[in-house]
CSV table of C-alpha atoms in Angstrom, one decimal:
chain,number,residue,atom,x,y,z
A,1,MET,CA,-18.7,-106.1,-28.3
A,2,THR,CA,-15.9,-107.7,-30.3
A,3,ALA,CA,-12.7,-106.2,-31.6
A,4,GLY,CA,-10.3,-106.9,-34.4
A,5,ALA,CA,-6.8,-105.8,-35.3
A,6,LEU,CA,-5.5,-105.0,-38.8
A,7,SER,CA,-1.9,-104.8,-39.7
A,8,HIS,CA,-0.4,-102.5,-42.3
A,9,THR,CA,2.1,-104.6,-44.2
A,10,GLU,CA,4.9,-102.1,-44.8
A,11,SER,CA,4.1,-99.7,-41.9
A,12,LYS,CA,5.1,-99.6,-38.3
A,13,GLN,CA,1.6,-99.8,-36.8
A,14,ILE,CA,-1.5,-101.8,-36.5
A,15,SER,CA,-5.1,-100.5,-36.3
A,16,ILE,CA,-7.6,-101.7,-33.6
A,17,LEU,CA,-11.2,-102.0,-34.8
A,18,LEU,CA,-14.0,-102.2,-32.2
A,19,GLY,CA,-17.1,-104.2,-33.1
A,20,ASP,CA,-20.6,-102.8,-32.5
A,21,GLY,CA,-22.2,-106.2,-32.1
A,22,ALA,CA,-24.1,-106.0,-35.4
A,23,GLY,CA,-21.3,-106.8,-37.8
A,24,GLY,CA,-19.9,-103.2,-38.0
A,25,PHE,CA,-16.5,-102.0,-36.8
A,26,ARG,CA,-15.1,-98.6,-35.9
A,27,ALA,CA,-11.4,-97.6,-35.5
A,28,ALA,CA,-10.5,-97.1,-31.9
A,29,ALA,CA,-6.7,-96.7,-31.9
A,30,THR,CA,-3.4,-97.6,-33.5
A,31,ALA,CA,-0.4,-99.1,-31.9
A,32,ARG,CA,3.3,-99.0,-33.0
A,33,VAL,CA,5.1,-102.2,-33.8
A,34,GLY,CA,8.0,-103.3,-35.9
A,35,THR,CA,8.2,-102.6,-39.6
A,36,GLY,CA,6.1,-105.0,-41.7
A,37,PRO,CA,3.6,-106.5,-39.3
A,38,ARG,CA,2.7,-109.9,-40.8
A,39,ALA,CA,0.8,-111.9,-38.2
A,40,LEU,CA,-0.7,-111.4,-34.7
A,41,VAL,CA,-2.5,-113.3,-32.0
A,42,ALA,CA,-4.5,-112.2,-29.0
A,43,ALA,CA,-4.4,-113.6,-25.4
A,44,ASP,CA,-4.1,-112.5,-21.8
A,45,PHE,CA,-0.3,-112.3,-21.3
A,46,ASN,CA,-0.2,-110.5,-17.9
A,47,GLY,CA,-3.1,-112.0,-16.0
A,48,ASP,CA,-5.3,-108.9,-15.8
A,49,ARG,CA,-8.1,-110.6,-17.8
A,50,ASN,CA,-7.8,-108.1,-20.7
A,51,LEU,CA,-6.8,-109.3,-24.1
A,52,ASP,CA,-3.2,-108.5,-25.2
A,53,LEU,CA,-1.6,-108.8,-28.6
A,54,ALA,CA,1.6,-110.4,-29.9
A,55,VAL,CA,2.5,-108.9,-33.3
A,56,ALA,CA,5.1,-110.6,-35.6
A,57,SER,CA,6.9,-108.1,-37.9
A,58,THR,CA,8.8,-109.6,-40.8
A,59,TYR,CA,10.9,-106.7,-42.0
A,60,ALA,CA,11.9,-105.6,-38.5
A,61,GLY,CA,12.4,-109.2,-37.4
A,62,THR,CA,10.6,-108.7,-34.1
A,63,VAL,CA,7.7,-109.9,-32.0
A,64,THR,CA,6.1,-107.0,-30.2
A,65,ILE,CA,3.9,-107.5,-27.1
A,66,LEU,CA,1.1,-105.0,-26.6
A,67,LEU,CA,-0.9,-105.0,-23.3
A,68,GLY,CA,-4.6,-104.2,-23.6
A,69,ASP,CA,-6.6,-102.0,-21.1
A,70,GLY,CA,-9.9,-103.7,-21.9
A,71,ALA,CA,-11.2,-100.6,-23.7
A,72,GLY,CA,-9.4,-101.0,-27.1
A,73,SER,CA,-6.2,-99.2,-26.3
A,74,PHE,CA,-2.8,-101.0,-26.1
A,75,ARG,CA,0.7,-100.1,-24.7
A,76,ALA,CA,4.0,-101.8,-25.3
A,77,ALA,CA,4.9,-104.4,-22.6
A,78,PRO,CA,8.0,-103.6,-20.5
A,79,GLY,CA,11.3,-104.5,-22.1
A,80,ARG,CA,12.3,-104.6,-25.8
A,81,PRO,CA,10.6,-106.3,-28.7
A,82,ILE,CA,11.6,-109.9,-29.1
A,83,ALA,CA,13.9,-110.3,-32.1
A,84,SER,CA,13.0,-113.3,-34.3
A,85,GLY,CA,12.5,-112.4,-38.0
A,86,ALA,CA,8.9,-113.7,-37.7
A,87,SER,CA,6.5,-114.6,-40.4
A,88,ALA,CA,3.8,-116.6,-38.5
A,89,ILE,CA,2.8,-116.8,-34.8
A,90,ALA,CA,0.6,-119.1,-32.7
A,91,LEU,CA,-0.5,-119.6,-29.0
A,92,ALA,CA,-0.2,-122.6,-26.7
A,93,ASP,CA,0.9,-123.5,-23.1
A,94,PHE,CA,4.0,-125.5,-24.0
A,95,ASN,CA,5.4,-126.0,-20.5
A,96,ARG,CA,2.0,-126.4,-18.8
A,97,ASP,CA,2.6,-123.7,-16.2
A,98,GLY,CA,-0.8,-122.0,-16.8
A,99,ARG,CA,0.8,-119.1,-18.8
A,100,THR,CA,0.3,-118.5,-22.5
A,101,ASP,CA,3.4,-119.2,-24.6
A,102,LEU,CA,4.2,-118.3,-28.2
A,103,ALA,CA,5.5,-120.3,-31.2
A,104,VAL,CA,7.0,-118.1,-33.9
A,105,ALA,CA,8.0,-119.1,-37.4
A,106,THR,CA,11.3,-117.3,-38.3
A,107,VAL,CA,13.9,-117.3,-41.0
A,108,SER,CA,16.0,-119.7,-38.9
A,109,GLY,CA,13.2,-122.1,-37.9
A,110,VAL,CA,10.5,-122.2,-35.2
A,111,VAL,CA,11.2,-120.3,-32.0
A,112,VAL,CA,9.3,-121.1,-28.8
A,113,LEU,CA,8.9,-118.3,-26.4
A,114,LEU,CA,7.7,-119.1,-22.8
A,115,GLY,CA,5.5,-116.6,-21.0
A,116,GLU,CA,6.8,-115.3,-17.7
A,117,GLY,CA,3.9,-113.0,-16.8
A,118,ALA,CA,3.7,-109.2,-17.1
A,119,GLY,CA,4.0,-109.6,-20.9
A,120,ARG,CA,7.5,-110.9,-20.8
A,121,PHE,CA,8.8,-113.9,-22.7
A,122,ARG,CA,12.0,-115.9,-23.0
A,123,ALA,CA,13.2,-118.3,-25.7
A,124,VAL,CA,13.6,-122.0,-24.7
A,125,ALA,CA,17.2,-123.1,-24.6
A,126,ALA,CA,17.2,-125.1,-27.8
A,127,SER,CA,15.4,-122.6,-30.1
A,128,SER,CA,15.2,-122.4,-33.0
A,129,PHE,CA,13.9,-125.7,-34.3
A,130,GLY,CA,14.6,-126.7,-37.9
A,131,ALA,CA,11.3,-126.2,-39.6
A,132,TYR,CA,10.6,-123.3,-42.0
A,133,ALA,CA,7.0,-122.3,-42.3
A,134,ASP,CA,4.4,-119.7,-43.2
A,135,THR,CA,1.8,-121.4,-41.1
A,136,ILE,CA,2.2,-123.0,-37.7
A,137,VAL,CA,-0.5,-124.8,-35.6
A,138,PRO,CA,0.1,-126.2,-32.1
A,139,ALA,CA,-1.7,-129.4,-31.2
A,140,ASP,CA,-1.2,-132.5,-29.0
A,141,LEU,CA,-0.7,-135.0,-31.8
A,142,ASP,CA,0.6,-138.0,-29.7
A,143,GLY,CA,-1.8,-137.7,-26.7
A,144,ASP,CA,0.9,-137.1,-24.1
A,145,GLY,CA,-0.6,-133.9,-22.9
A,146,ARG,CA,2.1,-131.6,-24.4
A,147,PRO,CA,1.4,-129.5,-27.4
A,148,ASP,CA,3.4,-130.3,-30.6
A,149,ILE,CA,3.8,-128.0,-33.6
A,150,VAL,CA,2.7,-128.5,-37.2
A,151,ALA,CA,4.6,-126.3,-39.6
A,152,ALA,CA,3.6,-125.9,-43.2
A,153,GLU,CA,5.2,-124.1,-46.2
A,154,ASN,CA,4.8,-124.4,-50.0
A,155,GLY,CA,2.9,-127.7,-49.8
A,156,SER,CA,5.3,-129.4,-47.3
A,157,LEU,CA,4.4,-130.3,-43.8
A,158,THR,CA,6.8,-130.7,-40.8
A,159,ILE,CA,5.8,-132.0,-37.4
A,160,LEU,CA,7.8,-130.8,-34.4
A,161,TRP,CA,7.2,-133.2,-31.5
A,162,GLN,CA,7.7,-131.8,-28.0
A,163,THR,CA,10.5,-133.7,-26.3
A,164,LYS,CA,10.1,-135.8,-23.2
A,165,PRO,CA,11.2,-134.4,-19.9
A,166,THR,CA,13.3,-137.4,-19.0
A,167,PRO,CA,16.1,-138.4,-19.1
A,168,ALA,CA,17.4,-135.0,-18.2
A,169,VAL,CA,20.6,-133.4,-19.7
A,170,VAL,CA,23.0,-132.5,-16.9
A,171,GLN,CA,25.9,-130.1,-17.0
A,172,GLY,CA,29.2,-131.9,-17.7
A,173,ARG,CA,31.9,-131.7,-15.0
A,174,ALA,CA,34.4,-128.9,-15.2
A,175,LEU,CA,37.9,-130.4,-15.2
A,176,ARG,CA,41.2,-129.2,-14.0
A,177,GLY,CA,44.3,-129.4,-16.1
A,178,ARG,CA,45.6,-128.2,-19.4
A,179,PRO,CA,43.2,-126.1,-21.5
A,180,ASP,CA,41.7,-127.4,-24.6
A,181,THR,CA,43.9,-127.4,-27.7
A,182,VAL,CA,42.9,-124.5,-30.1
A,183,LEU,CA,43.6,-123.7,-33.7
A,184,SER,CA,43.1,-120.1,-34.8
A,185,THR,CA,42.3,-118.8,-38.3
A,186,ARG,CA,42.6,-115.3,-39.6
A,187,TRP,CA,39.2,-115.5,-41.4
A,188,PRO,CA,35.8,-116.7,-40.0
A,189,ILE,CA,35.0,-120.4,-40.2
A,190,THR,CA,32.0,-121.5,-42.3
A,191,ASP,CA,32.3,-125.3,-42.1
A,192,LEU,CA,34.1,-128.1,-40.2
A,193,ALA,CA,35.1,-131.7,-40.9
A,194,ALA,CA,36.9,-134.0,-38.5
A,195,ASP,CA,38.5,-137.5,-38.7
A,196,GLY,CA,40.7,-139.1,-36.0
A,197,LYS,CA,43.0,-136.4,-34.8
A,198,ARG,CA,42.6,-134.3,-37.9
A,199,ALA,CA,40.2,-131.4,-38.6
A,200,ALA,CA,39.6,-129.2,-41.6
A,201,VAL,CA,37.7,-125.9,-41.8
A,202,ALA,CA,36.5,-123.8,-44.6
A,203,VAL,CA,37.1,-120.1,-44.1
A,204,SER,CA,36.0,-117.0,-46.0
A,205,LYS,CA,36.6,-113.3,-45.4
A,206,SER,CA,32.9,-113.0,-44.6
A,207,LYS,CA,31.2,-115.6,-42.5
A,208,ASN,CA,27.9,-114.9,-44.2
A,209,SER,CA,28.9,-115.0,-47.9
A,210,CYS,CA,31.5,-116.3,-50.4
A,211,PRO,CA,33.9,-113.9,-52.1
A,212,GLY,CA,32.9,-112.5,-55.5
A,213,VAL,CA,34.5,-113.1,-58.9
A,214,GLY,CA,37.9,-111.5,-59.0
A,215,GLU,CA,38.2,-111.4,-55.2
A,216,GLN,CA,40.5,-113.4,-53.0
A,217,SER,CA,39.3,-117.0,-52.8
A,218,GLY,CA,38.0,-118.9,-49.8
A,219,LYS,CA,40.4,-121.3,-48.2
A,220,VAL,CA,40.5,-124.7,-46.5
A,221,VAL,CA,42.7,-125.1,-43.5
A,222,ALA,CA,43.7,-128.6,-42.4
A,223,TRP,CA,45.0,-129.3,-38.9
A,224,THR,CA,46.2,-132.3,-36.8
A,225,ALA,CA,45.6,-131.9,-33.1
A,226,PRO,CA,47.3,-131.1,-30.8
A,227,GLY,CA,50.0,-129.7,-33.0
A,228,ARG,CA,50.5,-126.0,-33.8
A,229,THR,CA,51.0,-126.2,-37.5
A,230,SER,CA,48.3,-126.4,-40.2
A,231,ARG,CA,48.2,-126.5,-44.0
A,232,THR,CA,46.1,-124.1,-46.2
A,233,PHE,CA,44.5,-124.8,-49.6
A,234,ARG,CA,42.8,-122.3,-51.9
A,235,THR,CA,39.3,-123.2,-53.1
A,236,GLY,CA,39.4,-121.2,-56.3
A,237,GLU,CA,39.0,-117.6,-57.4
A,238,GLY,CA,35.8,-116.1,-56.0
A,239,GLU,CA,34.7,-119.4,-54.5
A,240,CYS,CA,34.4,-121.0,-51.1
A,241,ALA,CA,33.8,-124.5,-50.0
A,242,TYR,CA,30.2,-125.4,-48.9
A,243,GLN,CA,30.8,-129.1,-48.2
A,244,LEU,CA,33.9,-130.4,-46.5
A,245,ALA,CA,35.3,-133.9,-45.7
A,246,LEU,CA,38.4,-135.8,-44.7
A,247,GLY,CA,39.4,-139.3,-45.8
A,248,ASP,CA,41.8,-141.3,-48.0
A,249,GLY,CA,44.6,-139.1,-46.7
A,250,ARG,CA,43.0,-136.1,-48.3
A,251,VAL,CA,40.8,-133.1,-47.6
A,252,ALA,CA,38.0,-132.7,-50.1
A,253,TRP,CA,35.3,-130.0,-50.7
A,254,ILE,CA,32.5,-129.0,-53.0
A,255,PHE,CA,32.5,-125.5,-54.4
A,256,GLY,CA,30.8,-123.7,-57.3
A,257,ASP,CA,28.8,-120.7,-58.4
A,258,CYS,CA,25.6,-119.9,-60.2
A,259,GLY,CA,24.7,-117.4,-62.9
A,260,ASN,CA,22.2,-118.3,-65.7
A,261,SER,CA,23.5,-121.9,-65.0
A,262,CYS,CA,25.3,-123.5,-62.1
A,263,SER,CA,28.7,-125.3,-62.0
A,264,ASP,CA,29.7,-127.4,-59.0
A,265,PHE,CA,33.0,-129.0,-58.5
A,266,VAL,CA,34.4,-131.7,-56.2
A,267,ALA,CA,38.1,-131.0,-55.4
A,268,ALA,CA,40.6,-132.7,-53.2
A,269,ALA,CA,44.2,-132.3,-52.0
A,270,LYS,CA,46.6,-134.5,-50.1
A,271,LEU,CA,46.9,-133.6,-46.4
A,272,SER,CA,50.7,-134.0,-46.9
A,273,GLY,CA,50.6,-131.1,-49.4
A,274,GLY,CA,50.5,-130.7,-53.1
A,275,ARG,CA,48.2,-129.2,-55.7
A,276,VAL,CA,44.4,-129.2,-55.5
A,277,LYS,CA,42.9,-131.7,-57.9
A,278,GLU,CA,39.5,-131.4,-59.5
A,279,ILE,CA,37.7,-134.7,-59.2
A,280,GLU,CA,34.4,-134.0,-60.9
A,281,GLU,CA,32.5,-131.0,-62.5
A,282,ALA,CA,28.7,-131.0,-62.5
A,283,ASP,CA,26.8,-128.4,-64.7
A,284,ASN,CA,23.1,-127.7,-64.5
A,285,GLY,CA,20.6,-125.0,-65.3
A,286,GLU,CA,19.5,-124.5,-61.7
A,287,GLY,CA,20.4,-120.8,-61.8
A,288,ALA,CA,18.7,-117.8,-63.2
A,289,SER,CA,17.3,-119.9,-66.1
A,290,GLY,CA,15.4,-122.0,-63.6
A,291,ASP,CA,15.9,-125.2,-65.7
A,292,PRO,CA,17.1,-128.0,-63.4
A,293,THR,CA,18.3,-130.2,-66.2
A,294,GLY,CA,21.9,-131.3,-65.8
A,295,SER,CA,24.3,-133.0,-63.4
A,296,TYR,CA,24.7,-132.7,-59.7
A,297,VAL,CA,27.1,-133.6,-56.9
A,298,ASP,CA,26.3,-133.7,-53.1
A,299,GLN,CA,26.6,-135.6,-49.8
A,300,LEU,CA,30.4,-135.4,-49.6
A,301,LEU,CA,31.5,-137.4,-46.5
A,302,GLY,CA,34.6,-139.1,-45.4
A,303,ALA,CA,36.4,-141.0,-42.6
A,304,GLY,CA,39.6,-143.1,-42.4
A,305,ARG,CA,40.5,-144.4,-45.8
A,306,LEU,CA,37.1,-143.6,-47.3
A,307,LEU,CA,36.0,-140.4,-49.1
A,308,GLY,CA,32.7,-140.5,-51.0
A,309,TYR,CA,29.9,-138.5,-52.5
A,310,ASN,CA,26.8,-138.8,-54.7
A,311,SER,CA,26.3,-137.7,-58.3
A,312,TRP,CA,23.2,-137.8,-60.5
A,313,LYS,CA,21.5,-136.3,-63.4
A,314,VAL,CA,18.1,-134.5,-63.8
A,315,VAL,CA,16.4,-135.0,-67.2
A,316,CYS,CA,13.2,-133.8,-68.7
A,317,THR,CA,10.6,-136.5,-68.6
A,318,HIS,CA,7.7,-134.6,-70.1
A,319,LYS,CA,7.2,-131.6,-72.5
A,320,ASN,CA,4.2,-129.4,-72.7
A,321,PRO,CA,2.7,-130.5,-76.1
A,322,GLN,CA,1.4,-127.0,-76.9
A,323,TYR,CA,4.3,-124.8,-76.1
A,324,ASP,CA,7.2,-127.4,-76.3
A,325,TYR,CA,8.8,-126.6,-73.0
A,326,CYS,CA,9.7,-129.1,-70.2
A,327,ASP,CA,7.2,-129.2,-67.4
A,328,ARG,CA,8.3,-132.4,-65.6
A,329,TRP,CA,11.7,-133.7,-64.6
A,330,GLY,CA,13.1,-136.9,-63.1
A,331,GLN,CA,16.3,-138.0,-61.4
A,332,ARG,CA,18.5,-140.5,-63.3
A,333,ASN,CA,21.9,-142.1,-63.2
A,334,ASP,CA,22.3,-142.2,-59.4
A,335,GLN,CA,25.9,-143.0,-58.5
A,336,LEU,CA,27.9,-143.5,-55.3
A,337,VAL,CA,31.4,-142.3,-56.0
A,338,ARG,CA,34.6,-142.8,-54.0
A,339,VAL,CA,37.7,-140.7,-54.3
A,340,VAL,CA,40.5,-143.3,-54.4
A,341,ARG,CA,44.1,-142.0,-54.5
A,342,GLY,CA,42.8,-138.8,-56.1
A,343,ARG,CA,40.7,-140.5,-58.8
A,344,ARG,CA,36.9,-140.8,-59.2
A,345,VAL,CA,35.7,-144.4,-58.8
A,346,VAL,CA,32.0,-145.3,-59.1
A,347,VAL,CA,31.3,-148.1,-56.5
A,348,LYS,CA,27.5,-148.4,-56.8
A,349,ARG,CA,24.8,-147.3,-59.3
A,350,GLY,CA,21.1,-146.9,-59.3
A,351,ALA,CA,18.8,-147.9,-56.4
A,352,GLY,CA,20.6,-148.1,-53.0
A,353,SER,CA,23.4,-145.7,-54.0
A,354,HIS,CA,21.7,-142.4,-52.9
A,355,PRO,CA,21.8,-140.6,-50.5
A,356,LEU,CA,25.1,-141.3,-48.8
A,357,SER,CA,24.3,-140.6,-45.2
A,358,ALA,CA,27.3,-141.6,-43.1
A,359,VAL,CA,30.9,-142.9,-43.5
A,360,GLY,CA,33.0,-144.5,-40.7
A,361,GLY,CA,34.8,-147.7,-39.6
A,362,GLY,CA,35.7,-148.5,-43.2
A,363,ARG,CA,32.0,-148.6,-44.3
A,364,MET,CA,29.3,-146.3,-45.8
A,365,ALA,CA,25.6,-146.0,-44.9
A,366,VAL,CA,22.9,-145.1,-47.4
A,367,GLU,CA,19.3,-144.3,-46.3
A,368,SER,CA,16.3,-144.8,-48.6
A,369,ALA,CA,12.6,-144.7,-47.7
A,370,GLY,CA,13.5,-145.0,-44.0
A,371,ALA,CA,15.7,-148.1,-44.4
A,372,VAL,CA,19.4,-147.9,-43.8
A,373,THR,CA,21.9,-150.1,-45.8
A,374,VAL,CA,25.6,-150.5,-44.7
A,375,LEU,CA,28.0,-150.9,-47.6
A,376,ALA,CA,31.6,-152.1,-47.8
A,377,ALA,CA,34.2,-149.9,-49.3
A,378,GLY,CA,33.6,-151.5,-52.7
A,379,GLY,CA,29.8,-150.9,-52.6
A,380,SER,CA,28.7,-154.4,-51.7
A,381,ARG,CA,26.0,-154.8,-49.1
A,382,VAL,CA,27.2,-155.6,-45.5
A,383,ALA,CA,24.0,-155.2,-43.4
A,384,SER,CA,20.7,-153.4,-43.4
A,385,VAL,CA,18.2,-151.9,-40.9
A,386,ALA,CA,14.5,-152.0,-41.9
A,387,ALA,CA,12.4,-148.9,-42.0
A,388,VAL,CA,10.4,-148.2,-38.8
A,389,ALA,CA,6.8,-147.2,-39.7
A,390,GLY,CA,6.1,-143.6,-38.7
A,391,ASN,CA,9.6,-143.1,-37.2
A,392,PRO,CA,12.1,-142.5,-40.0
A,393,PRO,CA,15.8,-141.6,-39.4
A,394,ARG,CA,16.4,-138.0,-38.6
A,395,ALA,CA,20.2,-138.4,-38.8
A,396,ILE,CA,22.7,-141.3,-39.2
A,397,ALA,CA,26.3,-141.7,-37.9
A,398,LEU,CA,28.7,-144.6,-38.4
A,399,SER,CA,31.9,-145.9,-36.6
A,400,LYS,CA,33.7,-149.2,-36.4
A,401,THR,CA,31.5,-150.3,-33.5
A,402,HIS,CA,28.2,-148.5,-34.0
A,403,LEU,CA,25.6,-147.6,-36.6
A,404,ALA,CA,23.7,-144.8,-34.8
A,405,VAL,CA,20.2,-143.8,-36.1
A,406,GLU,CA,18.5,-140.8,-34.5
A,407,ARG,CA,14.8,-141.1,-34.5
A,408,THR,CA,12.0,-138.9,-33.1
A,409,PHE,CA,12.7,-139.5,-29.4
A,410,THR,CA,15.5,-142.1,-29.3
A,411,LEU,CA,19.1,-142.8,-30.4
A,412,ASP,CA,19.1,-146.4,-31.7
A,413,LEU,CA,22.4,-148.2,-31.9
A,414,TYR,CA,23.0,-151.1,-34.3
A,415,ASN,CA,25.9,-153.5,-35.0
A,416,PRO,CA,27.2,-152.2,-38.4
A,417,ALA,CA,28.4,-155.7,-39.4
A,418,THR,CA,25.0,-157.4,-38.9
A,419,GLY,CA,22.3,-154.7,-38.6
A,420,ALA,CA,21.2,-156.1,-35.2
A,421,LYS,CA,19.9,-153.5,-32.8
A,422,THR,CA,22.1,-153.3,-29.6
A,423,ARG,CA,20.5,-150.4,-27.7
A,424,SER,CA,17.7,-147.8,-27.9
A,425,LEU,CA,18.6,-144.8,-25.8
A,426,PRO,CA,15.8,-142.3,-24.9
A,427,LEU,CA,17.0,-138.7,-25.6
A,428,GLY,CA,14.6,-136.8,-23.4
A,429,ALA,CA,14.9,-133.0,-24.0
A,430,ALA,CA,18.0,-133.7,-26.2
A,431,ALA,CA,15.8,-135.1,-28.9
A,432,ALA,CA,15.5,-131.6,-30.2
A,433,LEU,CA,19.2,-131.7,-31.2
A,434,GLN,CA,20.9,-133.2,-34.2
A,435,LEU,CA,23.1,-136.3,-34.2
A,436,GLU,CA,26.6,-135.3,-35.4
A,437,GLY,CA,28.8,-138.3,-34.8
A,438,VAL,CA,29.4,-141.5,-32.9
A,439,SER,CA,32.4,-143.3,-31.5
A,440,ALA,CA,33.0,-146.5,-29.5
A,441,LYS,CA,31.7,-145.0,-26.2
A,442,LEU,CA,30.0,-141.7,-27.1
A,443,ALA,CA,27.6,-140.0,-29.5
A,444,LEU,CA,27.4,-136.2,-30.1
A,445,LEU,CA,24.3,-134.1,-30.5
A,446,GLN,CA,24.4,-130.5,-31.6
A,447,GLY,CA,21.9,-127.6,-31.4
A,448,PRO,CA,22.0,-123.8,-31.4
A,449,ARG,CA,24.6,-122.8,-28.8
A,450,ARG,CA,24.7,-126.3,-27.4
A,451,LEU,CA,26.7,-129.6,-27.5
A,452,VAL,CA,25.4,-132.7,-25.7
A,453,LEU,CA,27.2,-136.1,-25.3
A,454,VAL,CA,25.4,-139.4,-25.0
A,455,ARG,CA,27.2,-142.2,-23.2
A,456,SER,CA,26.4,-145.3,-25.2
A,457,SER,CA,26.7,-147.8,-22.2
A,458,ASP,CA,23.8,-146.3,-20.2
A,459,GLY,CA,22.4,-143.3,-22.2
A,460,LYS,CA,23.5,-140.7,-19.7
A,461,LEU,CA,23.3,-137.2,-21.3
A,462,ILE,CA,25.7,-134.3,-20.4
A,463,SER,CA,26.1,-130.9,-21.9
A,464,ILE,CA,29.6,-129.7,-22.8
A,465,PRO,CA,30.3,-126.4,-20.9
A,466,LEU,CA,31.1,-123.9,-23.6
A,467,ARG,CA,32.4,-120.5,-23.0
A,468,PRO,CA,29.8,-117.8,-23.8
A,469,ARG,CA,31.7,-116.6,-26.9
A,470,ALA,CA,31.9,-120.1,-28.2
A,471,ALA,CA,28.3,-120.9,-27.6
A,472,ALA,CA,27.1,-117.6,-29.2
A,473,SER,CA,28.9,-118.2,-32.5
A,474,LEU,CA,29.1,-122.0,-32.6
A,475,VAL,CA,29.6,-123.1,-36.3
A,476,ASP,CA,29.8,-126.9,-36.3
A,477,ALA,CA,31.2,-129.9,-34.3
A,478,GLY,CA,32.4,-133.4,-35.0
A,479,LEU,CA,33.1,-136.5,-32.9
A,480,THR,CA,35.8,-138.9,-33.9
A,481,SER,CA,37.6,-141.9,-32.3
A,482,ALA,CA,40.2,-139.4,-30.9
A,483,GLY,CA,37.8,-136.9,-29.4
A,484,LEU,CA,35.6,-133.8,-29.9
A,485,PHE,CA,36.3,-131.0,-32.4
A,486,TYR,CA,34.1,-127.8,-32.5
A,487,ALA,CA,34.5,-124.5,-34.3
A,488,TYR,CA,33.3,-121.0,-33.5
A,489,ASN,CA,34.0,-117.5,-34.6
A,490,ALA,CA,35.3,-114.8,-32.3
A,491,ALA,CA,34.4,-111.2,-33.3
A,492,GLY,CA,36.6,-108.3,-32.6
A,493,THR,CA,39.9,-110.2,-32.7
A,494,SER,CA,42.6,-110.6,-35.3
A,495,SER,CA,42.2,-114.4,-35.4
A,496,LYS,CA,38.5,-114.7,-36.3
A,497,GLY,CA,38.0,-118.5,-36.3
A,498,ARG,CA,38.7,-121.0,-33.5
A,499,VAL,CA,38.8,-124.8,-33.5
A,500,VAL,CA,38.8,-126.6,-30.2
A,501,PHE,CA,39.9,-130.2,-29.6
A,502,GLU,CA,39.1,-132.2,-26.5
A,503,PRO,CA,40.4,-135.8,-26.3
A,504,THR,CA,38.1,-138.8,-25.6
A,505,ALA,CA,39.6,-139.4,-22.1
A,506,LYS,CA,38.7,-135.9,-21.1
A,507,LEU,CA,35.2,-136.2,-22.5
A,508,LEU,CA,34.6,-139.4,-20.5
A,509,GLY,CA,35.9,-137.6,-17.4
A,510,ARG,CA,33.1,-135.1,-17.7
A,511,PHE,CA,30.6,-137.8,-16.8
């Protein structure tokens, strides 16, 4: 006899249908789950040889484990439902311990839940992983004996490779001495930029949304560590910054809003003070009208004396001959723009100008089709790194001494003046994290609730010991020649945002 389970999309239950062996089914029982059950899988989760169920409920944002008795009835497993905001779910033994694990597609990415027996599960340390999907399939795609994950959504396909077990990430040393330097902000922090000993944060009354029209604007707060003073700039009425950068003695940000159409602005202000200056306005129809035609700005980055971004236009390339509306668009007029003494200066146009991927050491890096080109401040080519077939850059960082390219399992270091590879450092389990910066001796990787440093001389990996409150609400981090900055939000206090600075000498002491 076979059995099936049906979910009721907007209800809080599923129905169990028992098969009669001849293609017919009869209802045996129902089981309560989270609101909006979307997907389910069946396996033996507690080792009693009976099939159990894991049910993903989209509206409730949960995965509920139901233990079967072998006769068509199910009871909830001990403990609470696993919160995840799930839309798809799949089975595999990811850590090869003989227990069934789960991969769950959620609103924040793919979460991997390791089975512990008795129907209990725990999320792996680095979850969630940055792939958004309505279908996920585990499979060993590289033949290493460990399941990987294929995630698909709206015609796009993402492969999540399971990381290698070595080299291991070890806990960084706890050091005695003065506590880390901290800047506090009254409002929650939404973004962070760092350069040298300076940091800037975007803040808003709500950490989840920008203010509305007529409400108090968001703000940008610039700080030089380890001082106690900061300078605050308003982003505009009803607006908050969603990209932030430091360079050219200025702090710059992109802000904007959308109605029937969208308007985005690049703005900048001197760190020494003065009025906020609008550098460029980009207007397009990517709002309620759904017409993308118009101009765009993006990829705002800065370091040292450089501050740059990309601008481009989207134009209609084909109109429906019968109904005379545009049904095909193309990108045109790509530009690499620098902000020089508060003015907009185009330094490169067309191919090789987009997207700007990193700025540092007086140079800029642009990645296209897997190849990375290092540009001088004026836009001329300095060096290039050829594309690696099947292993494109996942992230790029640039300093005076290193061009760092994060690939699937390695951090590859190149001489930014020549493009010659100097080292390829295996990342082990840290390959799941995102490259956020590089300096002369260190590289920084960031993931949910976690910061990992890579020592460039030997590839040793250490995790930065974060306080529980900082780990739980980590916003962003940046590595500069001076040290590490990271930002988090502290609920229930009058000063909601925190920026921590740890100098390079102290970071090296943690190894």
